[in-house]
Amino acid sequence: MAKDKVSAEWGELLFDDADMQERLPKPTYKKLRRVIEDGEPLDLDIANEVAHAMKEWALEKGATHFTHWFQPLTGITSEKHDSFLTPKGDGTVLMAFSGKELVQGEPDASSFPSGGLRATFEARGYTVWDPTSPAFIKDEVLCIPTAFISYTGEALDKKTPLLRSEVALERQAKRVLKLFGQEPRRVVTTIGPEQEYFLIKESDYEARPDLILCGRTLFGAAPAKGQELDEHYFGAIRPTVNEFMKELDDELWKLGIPAKTKHNEVAPCQHELAPVFETGSLAIDDNLLTMEKMKLLASHHGLVCLQHEKPFEYVNGSGKHNNWSISADGKNLLEPGPDPEHNLRFIVFLAALVSAVDEHADLLRMSVASAGNDHRLGANEAPPAIISIFLGDNLSPVVEALIRKEHAEAQEVTLMDLGVPALPEIIRDNTDRNRTSPFAFTGNKFEFRMPGSRQNLGDPNVILNLAVAEQCDRFVTYVENHPDEDFRIVAMRWARHTFRDHHRVLFNGNGYSDDWEVEAERRGLPNLKSTPDALPALIDPENVKLFEKYGVLTEAELHARYVSKAEQYAKLLNIEANCMVDMARRLYIPAISAYTGDLATAVAAKAELGVVSETEKSLITTLTNGIDAVWKLTADLDDRNSTAREITDPTDQDNYYRDEVIPAMDALRSAVDSLEPLVGEDWWPVPTYNSILYYV
């Protein structure tokens, strides 16, 4: 029955290819497929026919409105709902939806972050249908995935540069493949985003202003128990959480989102969902929709889904692993095969990736930079801020041998005898997994582990696509400059030189170790530890040339993104600092004072009876001094944050927040947290880590 239910409900809220085939005239369907697959222009007649079919399908599913679903520079999704309703002159209504309404919408562009591309009085912006991502129904609304551009054509969103980068990569990869005698119809990236998240009780969330306003706890002493027992990882899933996960699976499957794996993660209350791979931009659309569904459905079970990169200190934060590969007509170009040394096509694309990551490590680091993610990167839980590549035991000897012009046999697939007759022999993978590596080869794909859990993956994938496109272009140019030599000899020489020149980025060891940081500095690898360190890469003149050369972003669009990211960093820290000041003055100081006062009253009463407690007197002194310290540190944070708000230059403002405001925030937190274990539980004003992380 379960199989029949899943099969029957799969994709029922998705206007997919089967629906288009069923509802569109054959000539229209064929033309639309050419638009989707070959990038042919879409004419209005076709759009009108598609819009009519889409509307009829949506009405049958109970939809009453439509929206252009887009991804502004906030990183989340946005939508404006319009009904299908059109009044007629005879007092009745018509449910209508035109091709023009399908293809183009007009949300207000002035109130979204634009980095200066739009002023308040310049409100016009356009959403443009992306036919490569199927429409879907959410909450009785037909959602049409779209790009978002300004009145003058600049990209105001995450999707437009992603689509442009996919075009650039496909164009250059096809040039490479043509040299191998292959002319595929499509070359696409495939992405599998592993989404980590926390679930906590709704009542605990509602009692914590920092969680409500900032998505993370700004205060909190270490719990008596953390994650040191590793018992939560892959442990039995709580019944309440399991019910949430089952509902989430059902809802995602109805939307055609291939949710595959679910399990408990390392930290208490932390979980993960991983889907089956999809083509690049569609996978990112589906990940954003998944995140939205997680937040909505958690409330059905008395829970709140936290997607901040670091909701709690002392336990792991949450990332989103970006598993990336590239395929031509369904064949994975990063599949090494049984003999990678003699798989020249694989070697060329591998070399292109290695050089792309090394040359543009600054851009990759920039692409995942945020105030929240700064709490993860470099901690003993996530990759360091230093970008390196892990190739594993199978590929590393091949690459080393190529550099030395020697022959190396790749490791053969081996069976492992477990020594128990009843247990079957298992096949050992051709490479281990290195969880400390930011960019690790995992068999036939690369896992970029640096993105934060709430991030729109458009940013890092734009950089990956663009950087690899550049290397493919260089390879073709190199081959064309040696027309009189055998292609295989030229291709192998390019790969060998590329591996040699970028060998510094290859590292199979422990990325968490202090020794690696020293070694990385010796190798000349960048170590951009904070967001203000990383963001300037976006407007570096050489990087601007790269974006413009392949038509992904203009200098104006890049500068706008820099300003937007810099402003977002400062705004988030301003909110956190304001919240800390408010909580310290209105919650913590009154609570600690009340407990101290009650304790002092009790001590005085005992003294009247001739009972003197030195312990209680000492505790009163400690708490009183602590209140004074918290008050002073709160005033100091308030002053520094006020100064930061007055700084007008985005770069200077971000640097001040990093150097002055964050240390003041850390000092205030430390002072409050040190008092938490000394105050009676009934007096403490918010739920503690011990109660939040360990609910039944």
Short mmCIF file of C-alpha atoms in Angstrom, two decimals, residues 141-390:
data_model
loop_
_atom_site.label_atom_id
_atom_site.label_comp_id
_atom_site.label_asym_id
_atom_site.label_seq_id
_atom_site.Cartn_x
_atom_site.Cartn_y
_atom_site.Cartn_z
CA VAL A 141 -1.14 28.87 -5.21
CA LEU A 142 0.44 28.09 -8.59
CA CYS A 143 4.12 28.91 -8.11
CA ILE A 144 6.14 29.73 -11.23
CA PRO A 145 9.93 29.72 -10.73
CA THR A 146 11.39 32.91 -12.15
CA ALA A 147 14.46 35.08 -12.46
CA PHE A 148 14.34 38.62 -11.03
CA ILE A 149 15.86 41.57 -12.87
CA SER A 150 15.77 45.36 -12.64
CA TYR A 151 13.98 47.74 -15.01
CA THR A 152 17.30 48.21 -16.81
CA GLY A 153 18.10 44.49 -16.97
CA GLU A 154 20.55 43.93 -14.10
CA ALA A 155 20.27 40.71 -12.13
CA LEU A 156 18.66 41.32 -8.74
CA ASP A 157 18.54 37.69 -7.66
CA LYS A 158 20.46 34.47 -7.08
CA LYS A 159 18.97 32.53 -10.01
CA THR A 160 19.95 34.75 -12.96
CA PRO A 161 23.74 34.47 -12.46
CA LEU A 162 23.34 30.76 -11.75
CA LEU A 163 21.58 30.19 -15.07
CA ARG A 164 24.19 32.30 -16.84
CA SER A 165 27.01 30.30 -15.26
CA GLU A 166 25.37 27.05 -16.36
CA VAL A 167 25.26 28.37 -19.93
CA ALA A 168 28.94 29.34 -19.72
CA LEU A 169 30.00 25.96 -18.36
CA GLU A 170 27.95 24.03 -20.90
CA ARG A 171 29.38 26.04 -23.78
CA GLN A 172 33.00 25.50 -22.70
CA ALA A 173 32.55 21.85 -21.69
CA LYS A 174 31.06 21.08 -25.11
CA ARG A 175 34.19 22.55 -26.71
CA VAL A 176 36.30 20.17 -24.61
CA LEU A 177 34.17 17.18 -25.47
CA LYS A 178 34.27 17.99 -29.16
CA LEU A 179 38.03 17.49 -29.04
CA PHE A 180 37.30 13.98 -27.75
CA GLY A 181 35.01 13.36 -30.72
CA GLN A 182 31.84 13.79 -28.67
CA GLU A 183 29.02 16.23 -29.37
CA PRO A 184 26.42 15.81 -26.60
CA ARG A 185 23.11 17.59 -26.77
CA ARG A 186 23.29 18.80 -23.18
CA VAL A 187 26.01 19.26 -20.58
CA VAL A 188 24.61 19.99 -17.13
CA THR A 189 25.72 20.04 -13.54
CA THR A 190 24.09 17.76 -11.01
CA ILE A 191 23.75 18.74 -7.37
CA GLY A 192 22.73 16.86 -4.24
CA PRO A 193 22.36 19.23 -1.27
CA GLU A 194 22.56 17.54 2.16
CA GLN A 195 20.48 19.75 4.45
CA GLU A 196 21.24 19.85 8.18
CA TYR A 197 18.83 21.44 10.67
CA PHE A 198 17.76 21.50 14.34
CA LEU A 199 14.33 20.78 15.80
CA ILE A 200 13.40 22.16 19.22
CA LYS A 201 10.17 22.51 21.15
CA GLU A 202 7.99 25.45 20.15
CA SER A 203 7.58 26.45 23.82
CA ASP A 204 11.36 26.76 24.28
CA TYR A 205 11.66 28.77 21.08
CA GLU A 206 8.93 31.19 22.12
CA ALA A 207 10.66 31.80 25.46
CA ARG A 208 13.97 32.82 23.84
CA PRO A 209 13.98 36.30 22.20
CA ASP A 210 17.38 35.54 20.68
CA LEU A 211 16.06 32.50 18.83
CA ILE A 212 13.03 34.43 17.61
CA LEU A 213 14.94 37.49 16.40
CA CYS A 214 18.32 36.02 15.44
CA GLY A 215 17.79 32.31 14.82
CA ARG A 216 20.51 31.42 17.34
CA THR A 217 21.08 31.57 21.07
CA LEU A 218 23.17 34.62 21.99
CA PHE A 219 23.52 33.41 25.58
CA GLY A 220 23.71 29.99 27.20
CA ALA A 221 26.05 28.17 29.52
CA ALA A 222 27.45 24.81 28.44
CA PRO A 223 25.04 21.94 29.05
CA ALA A 224 26.01 19.17 31.43
CA LYS A 225 26.02 16.85 28.45
CA GLY A 226 26.98 17.77 24.91
CA GLN A 227 27.62 15.47 21.97
CA GLU A 228 30.66 13.75 23.44
CA LEU A 229 28.98 10.33 23.63
CA ASP A 230 28.14 10.39 19.90
CA GLU A 231 24.87 8.68 20.79
CA HIS A 232 22.61 10.95 18.77
CA TYR A 233 24.41 10.41 15.46
CA PHE A 234 22.39 7.89 13.41
CA GLY A 235 20.51 7.03 16.63
CA ALA A 236 16.87 6.00 16.86
CA ILE A 237 14.68 8.93 15.77
CA ARG A 238 12.28 10.34 18.37
CA PRO A 239 8.62 9.50 17.63
CA THR A 240 7.63 13.18 17.37
CA VAL A 241 10.55 13.91 15.06
CA ASN A 242 9.80 10.82 13.01
CA GLU A 243 6.21 11.99 12.51
CA PHE A 244 7.54 15.33 11.29
CA MET A 245 9.97 13.59 8.92
CA LYS A 246 7.22 11.38 7.51
CA GLU A 247 4.98 14.36 6.81
CA LEU A 248 7.92 16.20 5.27
CA ASP A 249 8.67 13.26 2.96
CA ASP A 250 5.03 13.07 1.87
CA GLU A 251 4.84 16.79 1.10
CA LEU A 252 8.15 16.86 -0.75
CA TRP A 253 7.29 13.80 -2.82
CA LYS A 254 4.03 15.44 -3.89
CA LEU A 255 6.16 18.30 -5.20
CA GLY A 256 8.43 15.91 -7.07
CA ILE A 257 11.35 16.58 -4.71
CA PRO A 258 13.32 13.32 -4.40
CA ALA A 259 13.91 13.29 -0.63
CA LYS A 260 15.93 10.13 -0.01
CA THR A 261 17.81 9.95 3.28
CA LYS A 262 16.92 11.18 6.77
CA HIS A 263 18.78 10.63 10.04
CA ASN A 264 19.92 12.13 13.31
CA GLU A 265 23.07 14.22 13.05
CA VAL A 266 25.92 14.58 15.56
CA ALA A 267 24.55 17.31 17.82
CA PRO A 268 21.50 16.68 20.02
CA CYS A 269 18.29 17.82 18.29
CA GLN A 270 20.14 17.97 14.95
CA HIS A 271 19.00 16.09 11.85
CA GLU A 272 19.72 15.81 8.14
CA LEU A 273 17.81 15.29 4.90
CA ALA A 274 19.50 14.36 1.63
CA PRO A 275 17.81 14.12 -1.78
CA VAL A 276 18.65 12.25 -4.95
CA PHE A 277 20.77 14.34 -7.34
CA GLU A 278 19.01 16.71 -9.75
CA THR A 279 20.19 19.14 -12.40
CA GLY A 280 21.82 22.23 -10.93
CA SER A 281 19.29 25.06 -10.81
CA LEU A 282 16.38 22.68 -10.21
CA ALA A 283 18.20 21.10 -7.25
CA ILE A 284 18.66 24.55 -5.72
CA ASP A 285 15.01 25.47 -6.28
CA ASP A 286 13.98 22.23 -4.61
CA ASN A 287 16.36 22.80 -1.69
CA LEU A 288 14.85 26.23 -1.04
CA LEU A 289 11.38 24.73 -1.17
CA THR A 290 12.51 21.96 1.20
CA MET A 291 13.76 24.50 3.73
CA GLU A 292 10.45 26.36 3.54
CA LYS A 293 8.47 23.15 4.05
CA MET A 294 10.65 22.17 7.02
CA LYS A 295 9.80 25.38 8.84
CA LEU A 296 6.10 25.16 8.06
CA LEU A 297 5.58 21.49 8.88
CA ALA A 298 7.55 21.58 12.14
CA SER A 299 4.77 23.70 13.66
CA HIS A 300 2.30 20.86 13.02
CA HIS A 301 4.20 18.83 15.62
CA GLY A 302 4.84 21.47 18.29
CA LEU A 303 8.37 21.97 16.98
CA VAL A 304 10.43 24.75 15.42
CA CYS A 305 12.99 24.09 12.68
CA LEU A 306 16.22 26.07 13.16
CA GLN A 307 18.33 26.49 10.02
CA HIS A 308 20.91 28.92 11.42
CA GLU A 309 24.50 27.76 10.97
CA LYS A 310 25.17 27.84 14.74
CA PRO A 311 22.04 27.86 16.90
CA PHE A 312 23.90 26.60 19.99
CA GLU A 313 27.43 26.90 21.29
CA TYR A 314 29.32 23.82 22.54
CA VAL A 315 27.72 21.50 19.96
CA ASN A 316 28.02 21.29 16.18
CA GLY A 317 26.42 23.81 13.91
CA SER A 318 24.63 22.98 10.65
CA GLY A 319 26.00 22.96 7.13
CA LYS A 320 24.66 22.13 3.70
CA HIS A 321 27.01 19.90 1.72
CA ASN A 322 26.99 20.76 -1.97
CA ASN A 323 27.65 17.52 -3.88
CA TRP A 324 28.61 18.65 -7.39
CA SER A 325 29.25 16.83 -10.62
CA ILE A 326 28.96 17.43 -14.35
CA SER A 327 27.40 15.16 -16.94
CA ALA A 328 26.97 15.03 -20.72
CA ASP A 329 23.71 13.49 -21.93
CA GLY A 330 23.42 11.66 -18.62
CA LYS A 331 27.02 10.37 -18.48
CA ASN A 332 29.00 11.55 -15.45
CA LEU A 333 32.21 13.25 -16.59
CA LEU A 334 33.70 12.81 -13.11
CA GLU A 335 33.34 9.02 -13.15
CA PRO A 336 36.96 7.75 -13.10
CA GLY A 337 36.10 4.22 -14.22
CA PRO A 338 38.21 1.18 -13.33
CA ASP A 339 41.38 2.70 -14.82
CA PRO A 340 41.39 6.48 -14.23
CA GLU A 341 44.99 6.84 -15.38
CA HIS A 342 43.94 5.92 -18.92
CA ASN A 343 40.62 7.73 -18.81
CA LEU A 344 41.92 10.90 -20.43
CA ARG A 345 38.58 12.69 -20.47
CA PHE A 346 38.22 12.19 -16.73
CA ILE A 347 41.81 13.34 -16.14
CA VAL A 348 41.22 16.55 -18.09
CA PHE A 349 38.05 17.45 -16.19
CA LEU A 350 39.69 16.53 -12.88
CA ALA A 351 42.64 18.80 -13.69
CA ALA A 352 40.23 21.57 -14.64
CA LEU A 353 38.51 21.27 -11.27
CA VAL A 354 41.76 21.23 -9.31
CA SER A 355 43.04 24.37 -11.01
CA ALA A 356 39.63 26.05 -10.78
CA VAL A 357 39.46 25.54 -7.02
CA ASP A 358 43.05 26.61 -6.44
CA GLU A 359 42.90 29.74 -8.58
CA HIS A 360 39.55 30.85 -7.22
CA ALA A 361 39.70 29.72 -3.61
CA ASP A 362 39.05 33.32 -2.61
CA LEU A 363 35.79 33.38 -4.57
CA LEU A 364 34.68 30.01 -3.22
CA ARG A 365 35.31 31.19 0.34
CA MET A 366 33.47 34.42 -0.43
CA SER A 367 30.51 32.48 -1.78
CA VAL A 368 29.84 30.87 1.60
CA ALA A 369 30.70 33.87 3.78
CA SER A 370 28.10 35.10 6.25
CA ALA A 371 27.92 36.19 9.86
CA GLY A 372 26.33 32.87 10.77
CA ASN A 373 28.74 30.67 8.85
CA ASP A 374 31.73 32.39 10.46
CA HIS A 375 30.78 30.50 13.64
CA ARG A 376 31.27 27.14 11.86
CA LEU A 377 34.17 27.47 9.50
CA GLY A 378 37.40 26.62 11.26
CA ALA A 379 35.69 25.11 14.28
CA ASN A 380 36.27 21.46 15.11
CA GLU A 381 33.11 20.41 13.30
CA ALA A 382 33.29 21.88 9.81
CA PRO A 383 35.96 22.48 7.19
CA PRO A 384 38.46 25.22 7.98
CA ALA A 385 38.38 28.53 6.18
CA ILE A 386 41.35 27.26 4.15
CA ILE A 387 40.24 25.71 0.86
CA SER A 388 41.93 22.46 -0.14
CA ILE A 389 41.03 19.38 -2.18
CA PHE A 390 40.93 15.78 -0.99
#
